[in-house]
Amino acid sequence: MAKADNFGFGEEAALLKESARKFFTDNFPTDALHALVATDPSPERMSDCAWERDLWQQLVDLGWSMLAVPESAGGVGMPLVAVAGLVEELGRAAFPCPLLGTLNATYVLIACGDGGQAALEEIAAGQAATLAITNHQGDWNVSQTEVSCEDGKLSGSAWFVQDARKTDRLLVSARSPAGLSLYWVATDAPGVSIHADAILDLTRDQAHISFDAVEAEEVTNNALAALEQAMPAIWIILAADIVGAAEWQLQTTVEYASARQQFDHPLGFFQAVKHPLVDVMVQIDQSKSLVYGAACSVDMEPARALQDAHMAKASASETAAFASGRSIQCHGGIGFTWECFVHLYFKRQKHSQMLWGDAGWHRRRLADILIGEVA
Amino acid sequence: MSDDARKDTQEQADFRQYCRGWLADNRPPEPTVRLPLSPLEIMTTEQLCYLQDWQQSAYDAGLVGCDYPQEVGGGGCKDCQRVANEEMLRARTPFFPNVIGLGMAAPTVFYHGQEELKQNLLPRLFSGEDIWCQGFSEPGAGSDLANVQTFAERKGDKWVINGHKVWTSLAHFAEWMILLLRTDKSHKYDGLSYFVVPIRAALGDGVTVRPLIKMTGETGFNEVIFDNLEVDDSYRLDELGKGWQVAMTTLLHERGAGELQTPRAGGMKSKATHTTNTANLIELARNSVRDGEPASADPLLRDRIVQQVIREQGLALNQQRARVPALLDHPMRVQLQNKLLMTEISQDTAALALEIEGASASLYLGDDNAPVGGQWPMAYMNSYGMTIAAGTSEVQRNILGERVLGLAKSK
């Protein structure tokens, strides 16, 4: 299928993005974020799981957590390009919530075919979910898991589980006699223990989860195929989140560079400040175009989805690092303090940068696709 | 149906079919001389004549100036130049020699010239019969363009021009020049005026053209000295003191952000097409050897190639996104990045190509063993022309910082 000139980003998608921007600006300005998550500066603190459950519920009521769920399962069935627009705005607000995990689970469940139907219906009914598919080494290769399943019971541990303490359901990959399978598990099921990680990012929570003979419902016995099919969408929405957060970093830093005076001029007068900020903008725009281009590929030209999604996340990971570095540096001394808001985004971006593969991880795979594998 | 054709209006669809038919029957003959990489490197009259013949025939067929009104020699169509350009690219025709005329002089004369002047000048500009050049930069006015000192002094209904222009591409072949000069020394911007000047007719009599040789060894650009050249007041564009505004029309079109689409042919299967994009970089890596293996197996080179591919794809998608208002925070933000990105990406791609070539990167055009005829070292050197001309990368960053981000204007 030929790709659309506008990435398939139509009126509905534009409206969704606009209302998301307004929702977060009205309900969750950055000072509210800071007041919510930046309560304890001590470096050894155990991570809180600070979030606005009521706001999340509003988001669910708006249908945003079930945007990607097909209409046949009671969802909205929006294309990825529209979902990316929403997630970009969520990233701009750095809103702590289980949306990304829920979307990730949605894309994997869709790839599971009939077996995913019941779980998708639960997401359409407002349940939040997240993926539990990573080993303790943080291997982003989807075939790795330290959970196994025997006689329908899960044992072992899953690591680097995102927003685990905000979710109702887990989509767990485990070795079973049939191979690698996926299971749908309630977070409060007997035998599930959530161990919170102490993480840098104040806007997310992360955990490792142990399973002790947990009764689980099998979704598919071909987890590899489902995960591989869903990964491009998962990388793209995280890249969209990064792009949105980077826009916040740019805008905030530009405002500071316009207000702050030194040597009788605003900082932005000096090209040593102006040019790096332009470079941040240029880098953001590259990533943004790659995100919407890749989302369009997933929606309309699946043969290109893998390669374009690698490009989007590789580029976005670089953008996360670059925009974060410049945002702190250009704020000068104040940018290095706890009271200034920029560290919240710096930390969120550091987390996003490595999550589901950093730039090098994606580029290495791209090289194999574009140049050919080395024997 | 091709990608280009999908959104055609009826007029465009008919015109596309016409172009395709004409191009199928009227491919120019193979050149007997080696063609330069771009119109700005035309060195010999043989090269020029071949390319002028091609532009003339394309103009006669209606593929040049399509969107200009018929009264000024155009085709009177609506948004058809883009179609002609796409079809000429597809047919891999040679390029047009009169690039400065088509891309910069034509829209400027069209928007700011008197009716009679347009009717006199534009048809021969479109046909390529009159080559045009641009007199903007001076020894003391590069990035600070408004500092031009070339001066025109009024003498009845004539002007007497004295001054020194540099980096004047194609001046050695040009009949006409678009000329930014000063008519008032007391105001930097409002003291500027804009003329079109028949320089060829005045060679040796008020105008001297001296070739400059580029670091690549090619010629193509020049210095132009004005020594009491008299021109008629009817050659002035727009009002006295409005030169800067007129120059903005020129620069906007030069950077591809103007109202009128520039007629552009190209994609000759010359050696030129072996450089500048990353598909060629991958090919080059496969054909180069490093540590006894194809360079395409070297992990560090692979990563850097992929980085270039990503940037190139990002640029292409930027151009697509520039037409989707819902995905733009600022209407000019993505468009104004084009020149900066395009030139810096090509530069880095060429630099990487030289690293892939390894020892062979030392071999230049005259060496039979040079990979791809020595085009990559030349492309690398020429890339600096691109990051400097038409507003240096530094000036582009100022424009972006000030006009898009709203940062304080730098001195």
Tab-separated table of N, CA and C in Angstrom, chain B residues 175-246:
chain	number	residue	atom	x	y	z
B	175	GLU	N	24.854	37.154	-19.628
B	175	GLU	CA	24.429	38.389	-20.287
B	175	GLU	C	23.993	39.408	-19.230
B	176	TRP	N	23.283	38.904	-18.213
B	176	TRP	CA	22.644	39.776	-17.237
B	176	TRP	C	23.053	39.424	-15.816
B	177	MET	N	22.970	40.437	-14.976
B	177	MET	CA	23.232	40.225	-13.551
B	177	MET	C	22.100	40.859	-12.736
B	178	ILE	N	21.656	40.157	-11.689
B	178	ILE	CA	20.830	40.831	-10.683
B	178	ILE	C	21.796	41.441	-9.692
B	179	LEU	N	21.596	42.697	-9.364
B	179	LEU	CA	22.634	43.440	-8.658
B	179	LEU	C	22.062	44.196	-7.463
B	180	LEU	N	22.582	43.839	-6.296
B	180	LEU	CA	22.203	44.558	-5.071
B	180	LEU	C	23.277	45.604	-4.810
B	181	LEU	N	22.879	46.853	-4.710
B	181	LEU	CA	23.876	47.903	-4.504
B	181	LEU	C	23.316	48.997	-3.608
B	182	ARG	N	24.141	49.997	-3.395
B	182	ARG	CA	23.813	51.074	-2.470
B	182	ARG	C	23.535	52.346	-3.258
B	183	THR	N	22.430	53.015	-2.931
B	183	THR	CA	22.172	54.313	-3.542
B	183	THR	C	22.182	55.404	-2.482
B	184	ASP	N	22.377	54.992	-1.221
B	184	ASP	CA	22.398	55.973	-0.140
B	184	ASP	C	23.330	55.435	0.943
B	185	LYS	N	24.357	56.220	1.247
B	185	LYS	CA	25.367	55.711	2.186
B	185	LYS	C	24.992	55.956	3.647
B	186	SER	N	23.893	56.664	3.889
B	186	SER	CA	23.589	57.022	5.276
B	186	SER	C	22.659	56.023	5.964
B	187	HIS	N	22.060	55.101	5.191
B	187	HIS	CA	21.201	54.088	5.827
B	187	HIS	C	21.647	52.701	5.391
B	188	LYS	N	21.920	51.822	6.371
B	188	LYS	CA	22.436	50.492	6.004
B	188	LYS	C	21.432	49.732	5.153
B	189	TYR	N	20.232	49.498	5.673
B	189	TYR	CA	19.259	48.683	4.939
B	189	TYR	C	18.474	49.517	3.924
B	190	ASP	N	17.980	50.689	4.363
B	190	ASP	CA	17.134	51.496	3.481
B	190	ASP	C	17.934	52.244	2.419
B	191	GLY	N	19.264	52.105	2.465
B	191	GLY	CA	20.085	52.732	1.434
B	191	GLY	C	20.369	51.802	0.270
B	192	LEU	N	19.768	50.595	0.301
B	192	LEU	CA	20.046	49.602	-0.747
B	192	LEU	C	18.997	49.670	-1.861
B	193	SER	N	19.441	49.449	-3.090
B	193	SER	CA	18.526	49.352	-4.228
B	193	SER	C	18.922	48.146	-5.074
B	194	TYR	N	18.059	47.800	-6.009
B	194	TYR	CA	18.228	46.531	-6.736
B	194	TYR	C	18.076	46.798	-8.221
B	195	PHE	N	19.035	46.356	-9.005
B	195	PHE	CA	19.014	46.570	-10.457
B	195	PHE	C	19.196	45.255	-11.209
B	196	VAL	N	18.781	45.254	-12.460
B	196	VAL	CA	19.265	44.225	-13.391
B	196	VAL	C	20.205	44.934	-14.363
B	197	VAL	N	21.341	44.306	-14.641
B	197	VAL	CA	22.389	44.993	-15.394
B	197	VAL	C	22.894	44.113	-16.545
B	198	PRO	N	22.944	44.653	-17.767
B	198	PRO	CA	23.448	43.865	-18.901
B	198	PRO	C	24.970	43.858	-18.914
B	199	ILE	N	25.577	42.888	-18.189
B	199	ILE	CA	27.034	42.964	-18.010
B	199	ILE	C	27.813	42.552	-19.249
B	200	ARG	N	27.280	41.622	-20.037
B	200	ARG	CA	28.063	41.128	-21.164
B	200	ARG	C	28.297	42.239	-22.189
B	201	ALA	N	27.243	43.027	-22.383
B	201	ALA	CA	27.339	44.128	-23.346
B	201	ALA	C	28.376	45.158	-22.903
B	202	ALA	N	28.687	45.173	-21.591
B	202	ALA	CA	29.582	46.211	-21.088
B	202	ALA	C	30.973	45.693	-20.753
B	203	LEU	N	31.264	44.442	-21.137
B	203	LEU	CA	32.584	43.878	-20.830
B	203	LEU	C	33.677	44.748	-21.461
B	204	GLY	N	34.641	45.110	-20.657
B	204	GLY	CA	35.722	45.955	-21.158
B	204	GLY	C	35.336	47.421	-21.198
B	205	ASP	N	34.093	47.708	-20.917
B	205	ASP	CA	33.645	49.098	-20.960
B	205	ASP	C	32.792	49.376	-19.730
B	206	GLY	N	33.435	49.271	-18.561
B	206	GLY	CA	32.703	49.485	-17.318
B	206	GLY	C	32.555	48.215	-16.503
B	207	VAL	N	32.738	47.048	-17.123
B	207	VAL	CA	32.622	45.775	-16.396
B	207	VAL	C	33.825	44.885	-16.696
B	208	THR	N	34.439	44.360	-15.626
B	208	THR	CA	35.518	43.381	-15.803
B	208	THR	C	35.133	42.105	-15.050
B	209	VAL	N	35.229	40.970	-15.713
B	209	VAL	CA	34.948	39.681	-15.064
B	209	VAL	C	36.253	38.914	-14.941
B	210	ARG	N	36.628	38.554	-13.700
B	210	ARG	CA	37.882	37.806	-13.483
B	210	ARG	C	37.558	36.479	-12.811
B	211	PRO	N	37.940	35.370	-13.435
B	211	PRO	CA	37.612	34.074	-12.833
B	211	PRO	C	38.347	33.828	-11.515
B	212	LEU	N	37.650	33.201	-10.580
B	212	LEU	CA	38.282	32.714	-9.352
B	212	LEU	C	38.370	31.201	-9.478
B	213	ILE	N	39.437	30.633	-9.001
B	213	ILE	CA	39.567	29.177	-9.075
B	213	ILE	C	39.258	28.596	-7.702
B	214	LYS	N	38.358	27.592	-7.693
B	214	LYS	CA	37.946	26.990	-6.431
B	214	LYS	C	39.019	26.047	-5.912
B	215	MET	N	38.914	25.662	-4.644
B	215	MET	CA	39.880	24.736	-4.058
B	215	MET	C	39.881	23.384	-4.774
B	216	THR	N	38.816	23.089	-5.489
B	216	THR	CA	38.758	21.817	-6.216
B	216	THR	C	39.555	21.877	-7.507
B	217	GLY	N	39.936	23.086	-7.912
B	217	GLY	CA	40.609	23.274	-9.200
B	217	GLY	C	39.657	23.720	-10.283
B	218	GLU	N	38.353	23.654	-9.996
B	218	GLU	CA	37.385	24.080	-11.004
B	218	GLU	C	37.260	25.598	-10.997
B	219	THR	N	36.860	26.116	-12.170
B	219	THR	CA	36.447	27.508	-12.171
B	219	THR	C	34.925	27.501	-12.139
B	220	GLY	N	34.315	28.628	-12.392
B	220	GLY	CA	32.854	28.661	-12.376
B	220	GLY	C	32.375	29.902	-11.679
B	221	PHE	N	33.186	30.400	-10.752
B	221	PHE	CA	32.759	31.669	-10.180
B	221	PHE	C	33.844	32.724	-10.318
B	222	ASN	N	33.469	33.974	-10.080
B	222	ASN	CA	34.270	35.092	-10.557
B	222	ASN	C	34.211	36.273	-9.603
B	223	GLU	N	35.106	37.220	-9.892
B	223	GLU	CA	34.943	38.568	-9.348
B	223	GLU	C	34.425	39.442	-10.474
B	224	VAL	N	33.595	40.387	-10.148
B	224	VAL	CA	33.106	41.330	-11.159
B	224	VAL	C	33.364	42.747	-10.649
B	225	ILE	N	34.098	43.502	-11.461
B	225	ILE	CA	34.439	44.869	-11.067
B	225	ILE	C	33.632	45.853	-11.922
B	226	PHE	N	32.976	46.768	-11.262
B	226	PHE	CA	32.260	47.838	-11.976
B	226	PHE	C	33.081	49.118	-11.901
B	227	ASP	N	33.348	49.694	-13.077
B	227	ASP	CA	34.150	50.912	-13.131
B	227	ASP	C	33.397	51.934	-13.993
B	228	ASN	N	32.609	52.770	-13.307
B	228	ASN	CA	31.793	53.780	-13.994
B	228	ASN	C	30.869	53.190	-15.060
B	229	LEU	N	30.220	52.098	-14.706
B	229	LEU	CA	29.238	51.529	-15.648
B	229	LEU	C	27.946	52.355	-15.598
B	230	GLU	N	27.504	52.788	-16.775
B	230	GLU	CA	26.253	53.561	-16.838
B	230	GLU	C	25.087	52.634	-17.176
B	231	VAL	N	24.027	52.683	-16.354
B	231	VAL	CA	22.821	51.920	-16.706
B	231	VAL	C	21.595	52.817	-16.621
B	232	ASP	N	20.592	52.404	-17.363
B	232	ASP	CA	19.344	53.148	-17.440
B	232	ASP	C	18.511	52.943	-16.166
B	233	ASP	N	17.763	53.945	-15.773
B	233	ASP	CA	16.915	53.827	-14.578
B	233	ASP	C	15.816	52.787	-14.754
B	234	SER	N	15.470	52.466	-16.000
B	234	SER	CA	14.410	51.470	-16.223
B	234	SER	C	14.853	50.062	-15.798
B	235	TYR	N	16.139	49.884	-15.526
B	235	TYR	CA	16.635	48.576	-15.075
B	235	TYR	C	16.548	48.401	-13.564
B	236	ARG	N	15.980	49.418	-12.893
B	236	ARG	CA	15.825	49.310	-11.440
B	236	ARG	C	14.589	48.463	-11.125
B	237	LEU	N	14.698	47.586	-10.114
B	237	LEU	CA	13.537	46.818	-9.664
B	237	LEU	C	12.974	47.483	-8.416
B	238	ASP	N	11.679	47.662	-8.417
B	238	ASP	CA	10.987	48.262	-7.273
B	238	ASP	C	11.551	49.659	-6.978
B	239	GLU	N	11.147	50.221	-5.828
B	239	GLU	CA	11.516	51.608	-5.551
B	239	GLU	C	12.953	51.739	-5.065
B	240	LEU	N	13.434	52.942	-5.179
B	240	LEU	CA	14.735	53.278	-4.624
B	240	LEU	C	14.687	53.024	-3.115
B	241	GLY	N	15.746	52.379	-2.593
B	241	GLY	CA	15.780	52.139	-1.152
B	241	GLY	C	15.047	50.882	-0.713
B	242	LYS	N	14.474	50.156	-1.696
B	242	LYS	CA	13.760	48.915	-1.349
B	242	LYS	C	14.586	47.673	-1.703
B	243	GLY	N	15.884	47.883	-1.938
B	243	GLY	CA	16.737	46.773	-2.387
B	243	GLY	C	16.748	45.575	-1.455
B	244	TRP	N	16.716	45.852	-0.163
B	244	TRP	CA	16.796	44.743	0.801
B	244	TRP	C	15.558	43.848	0.704
B	245	GLN	N	14.371	44.493	0.574
B	245	GLN	CA	13.135	43.712	0.455
B	245	GLN	C	13.144	42.883	-0.829
B	246	VAL	N	13.635	43.489	-1.916
B	246	VAL	CA	13.708	42.745	-3.174
B	246	VAL	C	14.672	41.564	-3.025
